[in-house]
Amino acid sequence: MLKRKIARWLLGIAYLIAGYLHVTMPGPFLSITPDWVPFPAVVIYWTGMAEVAGAAGLLQPLGPRLRQAAGVGLALYALCVWPANIHHFAMDMAKPDGGLGLGYHIPRMIAQPVLIWLALWTGNVTNWPFGKRREANKI
């Protein structure tokens, strides 16, 4: 499906850029990392590497299994960094000027489950909501 392929390339490129930025310019990511995260600079570096690896897996032409693994990995990654996004939302909105504001943070919160689904869909892990439901394998 062409739409899935285009979405896969867009998502892969977005994660590749995000990973590059995590590794080369960690400052903005460190500033929104919750205090309870141990070794934040190391975590930011390795999250960037995870994004790059996920993007490479998603974009590789060699096989669907690696793409599926990358889709699952990127979905889990997006789920795991969601608390940092929530922390950033709360921290930013607590600023006297309201920080970036609700116009930034609400769409970002809505986008997180969409990114999770998109990683699974573009990695061919799920067809929902576009494909027919598959019957469970009978043993």
GROMACS .gro file of C-alpha atoms in nm:
model
  139
    1MET     CA    1   0.000   0.000   0.000
    2LEU     CA    2   0.152   0.329  -0.113
    3LYS     CA    3   0.006   0.531   0.176
    4ARG     CA    4   0.173   0.301   0.428
    5LYS     CA    5   0.506   0.322   0.245
    6ILE     CA    6   0.494   0.702   0.234
    7ALA     CA    7   0.397   0.718   0.603
    8ARG     CA    8   0.677   0.472   0.686
    9TRP     CA    9   0.932   0.690   0.510
   10LEU     CA   10   0.804   1.008   0.674
   11LEU     CA   11   0.806   0.848   1.019
   12GLY     CA   12   1.148   0.695   0.962
   13ILE     CA   13   1.296   1.025   0.851
   14ALA     CA   14   1.134   1.205   1.147
   15TYR     CA   15   1.284   0.953   1.392
   16LEU     CA   16   1.620   0.973   1.217
   17ILE     CA   17   1.624   1.352   1.258
   18ALA     CA   18   1.502   1.330   1.619
   19GLY     CA   19   1.771   1.074   1.700
   20TYR     CA   20   2.039   1.288   1.541
   21LEU     CA   21   1.924   1.587   1.748
   22HIS     CA   22   1.918   1.383   2.070
   23VAL     CA   23   2.280   1.283   2.012
   24THR     CA   24   2.423   1.609   1.876
   25MET     CA   25   2.217   1.869   2.068
   26PRO     CA   26   2.099   1.708   2.393
   27GLY     CA   27   2.042   2.037   2.580
   28PRO     CA   28   1.672   2.087   2.502
   29PHE     CA   29   1.599   1.721   2.582
   30LEU     CA   30   1.794   1.737   2.908
   31SER     CA   31   1.594   2.044   3.013
   32ILE     CA   32   1.266   1.850   2.997
   33THR     CA   33   1.392   1.523   3.144
   34PRO     CA   34   1.225   1.444   3.478
   35ASP     CA   35   1.450   1.457   3.787
   36TRP     CA   36   1.384   1.092   3.865
   37VAL     CA   37   1.559   0.976   3.545
   38PRO     CA   38   1.907   0.850   3.640
   39PHE     CA   39   2.206   0.962   3.435
   40PRO     CA   40   1.997   1.190   3.212
   41ALA     CA   41   2.275   1.269   2.961
   42VAL     CA   42   2.338   0.898   2.904
   43VAL     CA   43   1.965   0.829   2.875
   44ILE     CA   44   1.922   1.111   2.621
   45TYR     CA   45   2.214   0.979   2.416
   46TRP     CA   46   2.080   0.623   2.411
   47THR     CA   47   1.724   0.734   2.336
   48GLY     CA   48   1.868   0.913   2.033
   49MET     CA   49   2.049   0.598   1.929
   50ALA     CA   50   1.725   0.401   1.975
   51GLU     CA   51   1.546   0.645   1.744
   52VAL     CA   52   1.819   0.609   1.481
   53ALA     CA   53   1.814   0.229   1.507
   54GLY     CA   54   1.434   0.222   1.488
   55ALA     CA   55   1.436   0.450   1.186
   56ALA     CA   56   1.698   0.235   1.013
   57GLY     CA   57   1.494  -0.078   1.080
   58LEU     CA   58   1.176   0.083   0.957
   59LEU     CA   59   1.337   0.210   0.638
   60GLN     CA   60   1.546  -0.094   0.547
   61PRO     CA   61   1.441  -0.280   0.232
   62LEU     CA   62   1.562  -0.628   0.331
   63GLY     CA   63   1.271  -0.783   0.510
   64PRO     CA   64   0.936  -0.735   0.674
   65ARG     CA   65   1.036  -0.898   1.005
   66LEU     CA   66   1.298  -0.634   1.077
   67ARG     CA   67   1.046  -0.364   0.985
   68GLN     CA   68   0.795  -0.519   1.224
   69ALA     CA   69   1.053  -0.532   1.503
   70ALA     CA   70   1.142  -0.168   1.437
   71GLY     CA   71   0.773  -0.074   1.444
   72VAL     CA   72   0.725  -0.245   1.779
   73GLY     CA   73   1.047  -0.090   1.911
   74LEU     CA   74   0.948   0.262   1.807
   75ALA     CA   75   0.598   0.215   1.950
   76LEU     CA   76   0.747   0.105   2.283
   77TYR     CA   77   0.994   0.392   2.267
   78ALA     CA   78   0.713   0.645   2.217
   79LEU     CA   79   0.525   0.490   2.507
   80CYS     CA   80   0.831   0.504   2.734
   81VAL     CA   81   0.912   0.869   2.664
   82TRP     CA   82   0.551   0.979   2.716
   83PRO     CA   83   0.615   1.049   3.089
   84ALA     CA   84   0.888   1.296   2.989
   85ASN     CA   85   0.639   1.471   2.759
   86ILE     CA   86   0.384   1.486   3.041
   87HIS     CA   87   0.654   1.621   3.274
   88HIS     CA   88   0.744   1.886   3.017
   89PHE     CA   89   0.375   1.980   2.984
   90ALA     CA   90   0.333   2.023   3.361
   91MET     CA   91   0.667   2.200   3.409
   92ASP     CA   92   0.613   2.434   3.117
   93MET     CA   93   0.254   2.525   3.205
   94ALA     CA   94   0.365   2.606   3.563
   95LYS     CA   95   0.586   2.889   3.435
   96PRO     CA   96   0.448   3.238   3.504
   97ASP     CA   97   0.407   3.302   3.131
   98GLY     CA   98   0.251   2.959   3.065
   99GLY     CA   99   0.552   2.845   2.862
  100LEU     CA  100   0.466   2.716   2.519
  101GLY     CA  101   0.098   2.704   2.613
  102LEU     CA  102  -0.187   2.461   2.562
  103GLY     CA  103  -0.178   2.514   2.186
  104TYR     CA  104   0.155   2.329   2.184
  105HIS     CA  105   0.110   2.077   2.463
  106ILE     CA  106  -0.242   1.946   2.395
  107PRO     CA  107  -0.165   1.849   2.032
  108ARG     CA  108   0.162   1.696   2.153
  109MET     CA  109  -0.024   1.481   2.406
  110ILE     CA  110  -0.273   1.375   2.139
  111ALA     CA  111   0.009   1.300   1.896
  112GLN     CA  112   0.179   1.050   2.127
  113PRO     CA  113  -0.077   0.767   2.088
  114VAL     CA  114  -0.092   0.848   1.716
  115LEU     CA  115   0.287   0.801   1.695
  116ILE     CA  116   0.255   0.470   1.878
  117TRP     CA  117  -0.011   0.349   1.635
  118LEU     CA  118   0.177   0.488   1.333
  119ALA     CA  119   0.493   0.297   1.426
  120LEU     CA  120   0.289  -0.025   1.449
  121TRP     CA  121   0.097   0.044   1.128
  122THR     CA  122   0.396   0.147   0.917
  123GLY     CA  123   0.591  -0.151   1.051
  124ASN     CA  124   0.310  -0.382   0.933
  125VAL     CA  125   0.236  -0.496   1.286
  126THR     CA  126  -0.128  -0.391   1.260
  127ASN     CA  127  -0.371  -0.314   0.980
  128TRP     CA  128  -0.619  -0.144   1.209
  129PRO     CA  129  -0.833   0.048   1.121
  130PHE     CA  130  -0.784   0.004   0.747
  131GLY     CA  131  -0.762  -0.373   0.706
  132LYS     CA  132  -0.999  -0.655   0.770
  133ARG     CA  133  -0.981  -0.822   1.106
  134ARG     CA  134  -0.787  -1.147   1.097
  135GLU     CA  135  -0.921  -1.469   1.247
  136ALA     CA  136  -0.709  -1.611   1.529
  137ASN     CA  137  -0.500  -1.909   1.427
  138LYS     CA  138  -0.674  -2.229   1.526
  139ILE     CA  139  -0.458  -2.496   1.685
   0.00000   0.00000   0.00000
